[in-house]
């Protein structure tokens, strides 16, 4: 099978959001969202351990993600407030196994737009897209047990807590050992 031959749209909508793959030119909007949120991302996302990226670095990220999306290797998805150039968060379908198909959903919220249900709405829409359009049989969400706001998202959406992997990670800032929670939703053939 050739994943690169699988045709599917690069955008779809939920009530408040346009969810779409990154494109060349998205760098400034993405950078603004990242810049606003860096202190809140830092404790939970290893990529935010360093300095805030420049606009040029964000543009490179968007172009690389665009290529990976087209190659069906990794499906990053930006969360746009409908009818605006405002990104309220980022998500995507990662660690893909097209043979199943299975995907892992990741996410972060832009700080000024957190606590309003945008991430829950986006993940619900992305799960629907994965099951209905991509034919997913398994969706996973993994998070550090200490990240309660993150674990609340799959819990709110009826994902099953399948496992806790004890001592499965070290915190990227403190080096403290931690547990990984695995949530999943599945669909039979
Ligand atoms: C994890 C993270 C994305 C969660 O963001 P969030 O803002 O809590 O998630 P949502 O946008 O779904 O908002 C949920 C909140 O909005 C409320 N809400 C309001 N309207 C809502 C609606 N229509 N639907 C659902 N929830 C709604 C919920 O009650 C909830 O409030 P609460 O936190 O007081 O319980 C965010 O904390 C974050 O970016 N953290 C840093 C990065 C990170 O940890 N990423 C995950 C790594 S595994």
GROMACS .gro file of N, CA and C in nm, residues 7-159:
model
  459
    7UNK      N    1  -0.616   0.973  -0.093
    7UNK     CA    2  -0.671   1.108  -0.111
    7UNK      C    3  -0.767   1.142   0.003
    8UNK      N    4  -0.750   1.260   0.061
    8UNK     CA    5  -0.848   1.310   0.159
    8UNK      C    6  -0.828   1.461   0.170
    9UNK      N    7  -0.933   1.531   0.216
    9UNK     CA    8  -0.923   1.678   0.222
    9UNK      C    9  -0.819   1.723   0.325
   10UNK      N   10  -0.768   1.845   0.305
   10UNK     CA   11  -0.671   1.896   0.402
   10UNK      C   12  -0.735   1.994   0.499
   11UNK      N   13  -0.870   2.000   0.498
   11UNK     CA   14  -0.938   2.086   0.595
   11UNK      C   15  -1.081   2.037   0.617
   12UNK      N   16  -1.135   2.072   0.732
   12UNK     CA   17  -1.275   2.043   0.764
   12UNK      C   18  -1.315   2.138   0.877
   13UNK      N   19  -1.445   2.140   0.908
   13UNK     CA   20  -1.493   2.239   1.005
   13UNK      C   21  -1.562   2.173   1.124
   14UNK      N   22  -1.560   2.244   1.235
   14UNK     CA   23  -1.644   2.212   1.351
   14UNK      C   24  -1.726   2.339   1.376
   15UNK      N   25  -1.816   2.342   1.473
   15UNK     CA   26  -1.901   2.462   1.485
   15UNK      C   27  -1.824   2.594   1.487
   16UNK      N   28  -1.712   2.600   1.560
   16UNK     CA   29  -1.642   2.729   1.571
   16UNK      C   30  -1.509   2.735   1.498
   17UNK      N   31  -1.463   2.622   1.448
   17UNK     CA   32  -1.324   2.615   1.398
   17UNK      C   33  -1.314   2.568   1.254
   18UNK      N   34  -1.214   2.622   1.185
   18UNK     CA   35  -1.166   2.563   1.060
   18UNK      C   36  -1.038   2.488   1.098
   19UNK      N   37  -1.037   2.359   1.071
   19UNK     CA   38  -0.922   2.276   1.107
   19UNK      C   39  -0.854   2.238   0.977
   20UNK      N   40  -0.727   2.284   0.961
   20UNK     CA   41  -0.663   2.251   0.833
   20UNK      C   42  -0.513   2.231   0.845
   21UNK      N   43  -0.460   2.162   0.747
   21UNK     CA   44  -0.317   2.135   0.743
   21UNK      C   45  -0.241   2.267   0.725
   22UNK      N   46  -0.118   2.273   0.778
   22UNK     CA   47  -0.035   2.392   0.758
   22UNK      C   48  -0.004   2.412   0.610
   23UNK      N   49   0.012   2.540   0.573
   23UNK     CA   50   0.049   2.575   0.435
   23UNK      C   51   0.161   2.677   0.439
   24UNK      N   52   0.236   2.688   0.329
   24UNK     CA   53   0.333   2.797   0.321
   24UNK      C   54   0.260   2.930   0.344
   25UNK      N   55   0.321   3.018   0.424
   25UNK     CA   56   0.258   3.146   0.455
   25UNK      C   57   0.190   3.149   0.591
   26UNK      N   58   0.174   3.032   0.655
   26UNK     CA   59   0.110   3.028   0.788
   26UNK      C   60   0.207   3.067   0.901
   27UNK      N   61   0.335   3.082   0.869
   27UNK     CA   62   0.436   3.106   0.973
   27UNK      C   63   0.403   3.219   1.069
   28UNK      N   64   0.365   3.341   1.019
   28UNK     CA   65   0.339   3.451   1.112
   28UNK      C   66   0.221   3.421   1.208
   29UNK      N   67   0.112   3.365   1.158
   29UNK     CA   68  -0.002   3.334   1.247
   29UNK      C   69   0.036   3.227   1.348
   30UNK      N   70   0.111   3.128   1.303
   30UNK     CA   71   0.152   3.020   1.393
   30UNK      C   72   0.247   3.076   1.499
   31UNK      N   73   0.339   3.161   1.454
   31UNK     CA   74   0.436   3.217   1.549
   31UNK      C   75   0.367   3.300   1.656
   32UNK      N   76   0.264   3.377   1.617
   32UNK     CA   77   0.192   3.460   1.715
   32UNK      C   78   0.127   3.372   1.821
   33UNK      N   79   0.069   3.258   1.778
   33UNK     CA   80   0.003   3.168   1.873
   33UNK      C   81   0.104   3.104   1.967
   34UNK      N   82   0.217   3.062   1.911
   34UNK     CA   83   0.322   2.997   1.991
   34UNK      C   84   0.381   3.097   2.091
   35UNK      N   85   0.408   3.218   2.043
   35UNK     CA   86   0.470   3.323   2.124
   35UNK      C   87   0.382   3.355   2.245
   36UNK      N   88   0.250   3.366   2.223
   36UNK     CA   89   0.155   3.397   2.332
   36UNK      C   90   0.152   3.286   2.436
   37UNK      N   91   0.182   3.163   2.396
   37UNK     CA   92   0.153   3.048   2.481
   37UNK      C   93   0.278   2.982   2.540
   38UNK      N   94   0.396   3.031   2.501
   38UNK     CA   95   0.522   2.961   2.535
   38UNK      C   96   0.534   2.925   2.682
   39UNK      N   97   0.506   3.018   2.777
   39UNK     CA   98   0.524   2.982   2.920
   39UNK      C   99   0.433   2.867   2.962
   40UNK      N  100   0.313   2.857   2.902
   40UNK     CA  101   0.220   2.749   2.938
   40UNK      C  102   0.256   2.619   2.867
   41UNK      N  103   0.323   2.628   2.752
   41UNK     CA  104   0.361   2.506   2.680
   41UNK      C  105   0.486   2.444   2.742
   42UNK      N  106   0.573   2.530   2.791
   42UNK     CA  107   0.705   2.488   2.840
   42UNK      C  108   0.703   2.370   2.938
   43UNK      N  109   0.612   2.370   3.039
   43UNK     CA  110   0.616   2.258   3.135
   43UNK      C  111   0.574   2.124   3.075
   44UNK      N  112   0.504   2.126   2.960
   44UNK     CA  113   0.443   2.002   2.912
   44UNK      C  114   0.492   1.955   2.776
   45UNK      N  115   0.554   2.043   2.699
   45UNK     CA  116   0.596   2.003   2.565
   45UNK      C  117   0.747   2.025   2.549
   46UNK      N  118   0.817   1.916   2.517
   46UNK     CA  119   0.964   1.924   2.511
   46UNK      C  120   1.010   2.026   2.407
   47UNK      N  121   0.932   2.044   2.300
   47UNK     CA  122   0.976   2.139   2.198
   47UNK      C  123   0.979   2.283   2.250
   48UNK      N  124   0.907   2.308   2.362
   48UNK     CA  125   0.901   2.444   2.416
   48UNK      C  126   1.005   2.467   2.527
   49UNK      N  127   1.099   2.375   2.541
   49UNK     CA  128   1.199   2.389   2.648
   49UNK      C  129   1.300   2.498   2.613
   50UNK      N  130   1.322   2.523   2.485
   50UNK     CA  131   1.421   2.623   2.444
   50UNK      C  132   1.360   2.761   2.427
   51UNK      N  133   1.422   2.841   2.338
   51UNK     CA  134   1.374   2.978   2.316
   51UNK      C  135   1.252   2.978   2.224
   52UNK      N  136   1.173   3.085   2.237
   52UNK     CA  137   1.059   3.104   2.146
   52UNK      C  138   1.113   3.109   2.003
   53UNK      N  139   1.050   3.038   1.908
   53UNK     CA  140   1.102   3.041   1.771
   53UNK      C  141   1.079   3.177   1.704
   54UNK      N  142   1.162   3.207   1.604
   54UNK     CA  143   1.143   3.328   1.524
   54UNK      C  144   1.031   3.302   1.424
   55UNK      N  145   0.983   3.408   1.360
   55UNK     CA  146   0.880   3.393   1.256
   55UNK      C  147   0.935   3.306   1.143
   56UNK      N  148   1.062   3.325   1.109
   56UNK     CA  149   1.122   3.245   1.000
   56UNK      C  150   1.126   3.097   1.038
   57UNK      N  151   1.160   3.069   1.163
   57UNK     CA  152   1.161   2.928   1.208
   57UNK      C  153   1.019   2.868   1.203
   58UNK      N  154   0.920   2.948   1.242
   58UNK     CA  155   0.781   2.899   1.236
   58UNK      C  156   0.740   2.875   1.092
   59UNK      N  157   0.783   2.962   1.001
   59UNK     CA  158   0.750   2.943   0.858
   59UNK      C  159   0.814   2.812   0.808
   60UNK      N  160   0.937   2.786   0.850
   60UNK     CA  161   1.003   2.660   0.812
   60UNK      C  162   0.922   2.542   0.864
   61UNK      N  163   0.877   2.554   0.990
   61UNK     CA  164   0.797   2.447   1.052
   61UNK      C  165   0.670   2.421   0.970
   62UNK      N  166   0.602   2.529   0.928
   62UNK     CA  167   0.478   2.516   0.851
   62UNK      C  168   0.505   2.447   0.717
   63UNK      N  169   0.615   2.485   0.653
   63UNK     CA  170   0.646   2.426   0.521
   63UNK      C  171   0.685   2.279   0.534
   64UNK      N  172   0.758   2.246   0.639
   64UNK     CA  173   0.796   2.106   0.661
   64UNK      C  174   0.672   2.022   0.695
   65UNK      N  175   0.584   2.080   0.777
   65UNK     CA  176   0.461   2.008   0.815
   65UNK      C  177   0.370   1.990   0.692
   66UNK      N  178   0.368   2.090   0.603
   66UNK     CA  179   0.290   2.081   0.479
   66UNK      C  180   0.339   1.961   0.396
   67UNK      N  181   0.471   1.950   0.385
   67UNK     CA  182   0.530   1.837   0.309
   67UNK      C  183   0.493   1.704   0.372
   68UNK      N  184   0.506   1.695   0.506
   68UNK     CA  185   0.477   1.569   0.575
   68UNK      C  186   0.330   1.531   0.559
   69UNK      N  187   0.243   1.635   0.558
   69UNK     CA  188   0.100   1.609   0.539
   69UNK      C  189   0.077   1.548   0.400
   70UNK      N  190   0.137   1.610   0.298
   70UNK     CA  191   0.119   1.559   0.161
   70UNK      C  192   0.176   1.419   0.146
   71UNK      N  193   0.284   1.390   0.219
   71UNK     CA  194   0.347   1.258   0.212
   71UNK      C  195   0.271   1.155   0.298
   72UNK      N  196   0.170   1.205   0.373
   72UNK     CA  197   0.089   1.119   0.462
   72UNK      C  198   0.175   1.057   0.572
   73UNK      N  199   0.283   1.126   0.609
   73UNK     CA  200   0.372   1.074   0.715
   73UNK      C  201   0.330   1.124   0.853
   74UNK      N  202   0.279   1.246   0.858
   74UNK     CA  203   0.237   1.307   0.984
   74UNK      C  204   0.136   1.415   0.947
   75UNK      N  205   0.021   1.417   1.016
   75UNK     CA  206  -0.087   1.508   0.977
   75UNK      C  207  -0.104   1.617   1.083
   76UNK      N  208  -0.023   1.721   1.076
   76UNK     CA  209  -0.040   1.835   1.167
   76UNK      C  210  -0.166   1.911   1.124
   77UNK      N  211  -0.240   1.963   1.222
   77UNK     CA  212  -0.363   2.037   1.191
   77UNK      C  213  -0.367   2.165   1.275
   78UNK      N  214  -0.388   2.278   1.208
   78UNK     CA  215  -0.398   2.407   1.278
   78UNK      C  216  -0.545   2.436   1.305
   79UNK      N  217  -0.570   2.498   1.420
   79UNK     CA  218  -0.708   2.526   1.463
   79UNK      C  219  -0.733   2.676   1.448
   80UNK      N  220  -0.806   2.713   1.342
   80UNK     CA  221  -0.834   2.854   1.311
   80UNK      C  222  -0.974   2.889   1.358
   81UNK      N  223  -0.987   3.008   1.422
   81UNK     CA  224  -1.121   3.057   1.449
   81UNK      C  225  -1.183   3.084   1.314
   82UNK      N  226  -1.301   3.033   1.290
   82UNK     CA  227  -1.365   3.048   1.158
   82UNK      C  228  -1.367   3.195   1.114
   83UNK      N  229  -1.337   3.219   0.990
   83UNK     CA  230  -1.346   3.354   0.933
   83UNK      C  231  -1.240   3.450   0.983
   84UNK      N  232  -1.129   3.396   1.039
   84UNK     CA  233  -1.024   3.484   1.091
   84UNK      C  234  -0.887   3.428   1.056
   85UNK      N  235  -0.783   3.508   1.087
   85UNK     CA  236  -0.648   3.454   1.071
   85UNK      C  237  -0.588   3.420   1.208
   86UNK      N  238  -0.677   3.390   1.304
   86UNK     CA  239  -0.634   3.361   1.441
   86UNK      C  240  -0.627   3.210   1.465
   87UNK      N  241  -0.510   3.164   1.505
   87UNK     CA  242  -0.492   3.023   1.542
   87UNK      C  243  -0.513   3.012   1.693
   88UNK      N  244  -0.609   2.926   1.734
   88UNK     CA  245  -0.638   2.911   1.877
   88UNK      C  246  -0.569   2.789   1.938
   89UNK      N  247  -0.501   2.713   1.853
   89UNK     CA  248  -0.428   2.597   1.904
   89UNK      C  249  -0.379   2.512   1.788
   90UNK      N  250  -0.313   2.406   1.824
   90UNK     CA  251  -0.258   2.317   1.722
   90UNK      C  252  -0.286   2.174   1.765
   91UNK      N  253  -0.305   2.088   1.666
   91UNK     CA  254  -0.333   1.948   1.695
   91UNK      C  255  -0.280   1.864   1.580
   92UNK      N  256  -0.328   1.744   1.570
   92UNK     CA  257  -0.285   1.663   1.457
   92UNK      C  258  -0.293   1.516   1.486
   93UNK      N  259  -0.272   1.440   1.379
   93UNK     CA  260  -0.271   1.294   1.386
   93UNK      C  261  -0.129   1.247   1.360
   94UNK      N  262  -0.070   1.187   1.462
   94UNK     CA  263   0.073   1.157   1.458
   94UNK      C  264   0.096   1.006   1.477
   95UNK      N  265   0.226   0.967   1.470
   95UNK     CA  266   0.266   0.825   1.489
   95UNK      C  267   0.170   0.732   1.415
   96UNK      N  268   0.162   0.755   1.286
   96UNK     CA  269   0.060   0.688   1.204
   96UNK      C  270   0.103   0.547   1.165
   97UNK      N  271   0.009   0.454   1.176
   97UNK     CA  272   0.026   0.322   1.115
   97UNK      C  273  -0.091   0.304   1.019
   98UNK      N  274  -0.064   0.324   0.889
   98UNK     CA  275  -0.172   0.319   0.789
   98UNK      C  276  -0.224   0.177   0.771
   99UNK      N  277  -0.148   0.076   0.813
   99UNK     CA  278  -0.193  -0.063   0.796
   99UNK      C  279  -0.318  -0.091   0.880
  100UNK      N  280  -0.332  -0.019   0.993
  100UNK     CA  281  -0.445  -0.051   1.082
  100UNK      C  282  -0.576   0.017   1.037
  101UNK      N  283  -0.591   0.143   1.011
  101UNK     CA  284  -0.504   0.256   1.045
  101UNK      C  285  -0.521   0.300   1.193
  102UNK      N  286  -0.406   0.348   1.248
  102UNK     CA  287  -0.406   0.401   1.384
  102UNK      C  288  -0.332   0.534   1.386
  103UNK      N  289  -0.374   0.621   1.478
  103UNK     CA  290  -0.316   0.755   1.488
  103UNK      C  291  -0.308   0.795   1.635
  104UNK      N  292  -0.218   0.885   1.665
  104UNK     CA  293  -0.214   0.945   1.799
  104UNK      C  294  -0.246   1.094   1.785
  105UNK      N  295  -0.339   1.141   1.867
  105UNK     CA  296  -0.377   1.283   1.860
  105UNK      C  297  -0.299   1.361   1.965
  106UNK      N  298  -0.238   1.471   1.921
  106UNK     CA  299  -0.169   1.562   2.013
  106UNK      C  300  -0.236   1.699   2.005
  107UNK      N  301  -0.210   1.786   2.102
  107UNK     CA  302  -0.274   1.918   2.100
  107UNK      C  303  -0.208   2.014   2.197
  108UNK      N  304  -0.222   2.143   2.166
  108UNK     CA  305  -0.197   2.248   2.264
  108UNK      C  306  -0.289   2.366   2.235
  109UNK      N  307  -0.318   2.443   2.340
  109UNK     CA  308  -0.410   2.557   2.326
  109UNK      C  309  -0.332   2.688   2.331
  110UNK      N  310  -0.376   2.786   2.252
  110UNK     CA  311  -0.322   2.922   2.266
  110UNK      C  312  -0.375   2.979   2.397
  111UNK      N  313  -0.287   3.033   2.477
  111UNK     CA  314  -0.324   3.067   2.615
  111UNK      C  315  -0.450   3.153   2.626
  112UNK      N  316  -0.461   3.259   2.543
  112UNK     CA  317  -0.577   3.348   2.552
  112UNK      C  318  -0.708   3.279   2.515
  113UNK      N  319  -0.701   3.164   2.452
  113UNK     CA  320  -0.821   3.094   2.407
  113UNK      C  321  -0.842   2.963   2.483
  114UNK      N  322  -0.766   2.941   2.588
  114UNK     CA  323  -0.781   2.818   2.668
  114UNK      C  324  -0.906   2.829   2.755
  115UNK      N  325  -0.954   2.716   2.799
  115UNK     CA  326  -1.068   2.713   2.892
  115UNK      C  327  -1.201   2.744   2.829
  116UNK      N  328  -1.208   2.743   2.694
  116UNK     CA  329  -1.335   2.773   2.625
  116UNK      C  330  -1.383   2.655   2.541
  117UNK      N  331  -1.320   2.541   2.559
  117UNK     CA  332  -1.367   2.421   2.490
  117UNK      C  333  -1.318   2.405   2.348
  118UNK      N  334  -1.228   2.492   2.303
  118UNK     CA  335  -1.182   2.481   2.163
  118UNK      C  336  -1.106   2.350   2.138
  119UNK      N  337  -1.025   2.310   2.234
  119UNK     CA  338  -0.945   2.188   2.213
  119UNK      C  339  -1.037   2.065   2.214
  120UNK      N  340  -1.130   2.063   2.308
  120UNK     CA  341  -1.225   1.951   2.312
  120UNK      C  342  -1.303   1.944   2.181
  121UNK      N  343  -1.348   2.060   2.133
  121UNK     CA  344  -1.422   2.064   2.005
  121UNK      C  345  -1.334   2.016   1.889
  122UNK      N  346  -1.209   2.060   1.889
  122UNK     CA  347  -1.118   2.021   1.780
  122UNK      C  348  -1.091   1.871   1.784
  123UNK      N  349  -1.063   1.818   1.902
  123UNK     CA  350  -1.029   1.675   1.912
  123UNK      C  351  -1.151   1.590   1.875
  124UNK      N  352  -1.270   1.636   1.913
  124UNK     CA  353  -1.392   1.563   1.872
  124UNK      C  354  -1.402   1.562   1.719
  125UNK      N  355  -1.376   1.677   1.656
  125UNK     CA  356  -1.383   1.686   1.510
  125UNK      C  357  -1.275   1.604   1.442
  126UNK      N  358  -1.156   1.606   1.498
  126UNK     CA  359  -1.045   1.530   1.440
  126UNK      C  360  -1.071   1.380   1.454
  127UNK      N  361  -1.129   1.339   1.566
  127UNK     CA  362  -1.161   1.196   1.584
  127UNK      C  363  -1.265   1.153   1.481
  128UNK      N  364  -1.366   1.239   1.460
  128UNK     CA  365  -1.470   1.209   1.359
  128UNK      C  366  -1.406   1.197   1.220
  129UNK      N  367  -1.320   1.292   1.187
  129UNK     CA  368  -1.250   1.291   1.057
  129UNK      C  369  -1.167   1.163   1.043
  130UNK      N  370  -1.097   1.125   1.151
  130UNK     CA  371  -1.011   1.006   1.145
  130UNK      C  372  -1.094   0.880   1.124
  131UNK      N  373  -1.205   0.867   1.196
  131UNK     CA  374  -1.288   0.746   1.183
  131UNK      C  375  -1.364   0.745   1.049
  132UNK      N  376  -1.428   0.859   1.016
  132UNK     CA  377  -1.520   0.859   0.901
  132UNK      C  378  -1.448   0.874   0.767
  133UNK      N  379  -1.341   0.952   0.765
  133UNK     CA  380  -1.276   0.982   0.636
  133UNK      C  381  -1.149   0.898   0.617
  134UNK      N  382  -1.072   0.882   0.723
  134UNK     CA  383  -0.945   0.808   0.710
  134UNK      C  384  -0.960   0.660   0.743
  135UNK      N  385  -1.077   0.620   0.792
  135UNK     CA  386  -1.099   0.478   0.822
  135UNK      C  387  -1.024   0.429   0.944
  136UNK      N  388  -0.998   0.519   1.039
  136UNK     CA  389  -0.922   0.480   1.158
  136UNK      C  390  -0.992   0.366   1.233
  137UNK      N  391  -0.911   0.278   1.289
  137UNK     CA  392  -0.961   0.172   1.375
  137UNK      C  393  -0.919   0.197   1.520
  138UNK      N  394  -0.815   0.280   1.537
  138UNK     CA  395  -0.768   0.309   1.673
  138UNK      C  396  -0.713   0.452   1.679
  139UNK      N  397  -0.760   0.527   1.780
  139UNK     CA  398  -0.706   0.660   1.807
  139UNK      C  399  -0.654   0.661   1.949
  140UNK      N  400  -0.534   0.712   1.966
  140UNK     CA  401  -0.474   0.717   2.100
  140UNK      C  402  -0.447   0.860   2.141
  141UNK      N  403  -0.460   0.885   2.270
  141UNK     CA  404  -0.410   1.009   2.329
  141UNK      C  405  -0.324   0.968   2.446
  142UNK      N  406  -0.201   1.017   2.448
  142UNK     CA  407  -0.108   0.985   2.557
  142UNK      C  408  -0.072   1.113   2.629
  143UNK      N  409  -0.065   1.106   2.760
  143UNK     CA  410  -0.016   1.224   2.832
  143UNK      C  411   0.048   1.185   2.965
  144UNK      N  412   0.129   1.275   3.014
  144UNK     CA  413   0.193   1.260   3.145
  144UNK      C  414   0.082   1.264   3.251
  145UNK      N  415   0.085   1.174   3.347
  145UNK     CA  416  -0.020   1.168   3.449
  145UNK      C  417  -0.035   1.302   3.523
  146UNK      N  418   0.076   1.377   3.533
  146UNK     CA  419   0.071   1.504   3.605
  146UNK      C  420  -0.004   1.612   3.527
  147UNK      N  421  -0.027   1.589   3.397
  147UNK     CA  422  -0.089   1.690   3.310
  147UNK      C  423  -0.241   1.673   3.312
  148UNK      N  424  -0.303   1.724   3.419
  148UNK     CA  425  -0.445   1.697   3.440
  148UNK      C  426  -0.535   1.763   3.336
  149UNK      N  427  -0.496   1.883   3.292
  149UNK     CA  428  -0.578   1.952   3.191
  149UNK      C  429  -0.577   1.874   3.059
  150UNK      N  430  -0.464   1.813   3.030
  150UNK     CA  431  -0.455   1.734   2.907
  150UNK      C  432  -0.539   1.607   2.920
  151UNK      N  433  -0.530   1.538   3.033
  151UNK     CA  434  -0.606   1.414   3.052
  151UNK      C  435  -0.756   1.440   3.052
  152UNK      N  436  -0.795   1.563   3.089
  152UNK     CA  437  -0.939   1.595   3.092
  152UNK      C  438  -1.000   1.592   2.952
  153UNK      N  439  -0.918   1.618   2.849
  153UNK     CA  440  -0.972   1.625   2.711
  153UNK      C  441  -1.024   1.487   2.667
  154UNK      N  442  -0.942   1.380   2.668
  154UNK     CA  443  -0.997   1.249   2.629
  154UNK      C  444  -1.107   1.200   2.722
  155UNK      N  445  -1.096   1.233   2.852
  155UNK     CA  446  -1.201   1.190   2.945
  155UNK      C  447  -1.334   1.251   2.906
  156UNK      N  448  -1.331   1.382   2.869
  156UNK     CA  449  -1.453   1.453   2.829
  156UNK      C  450  -1.515   1.392   2.703
  157UNK      N  451  -1.429   1.331   2.619
  157UNK     CA  452  -1.476   1.283   2.488
  157UNK      C  453  -1.498   1.131   2.485
  158UNK      N  454  -1.501   1.069   2.601
  158UNK     CA  455  -1.535   0.927   2.606
  158UNK      C  456  -1.424   0.834   2.562
  159UNK      N  457  -1.300   0.881   2.558
  159UNK     CA  458  -1.190   0.788   2.534
  159UNK      C  459  -1.176   0.698   2.657
   0.00000   0.00000   0.00000
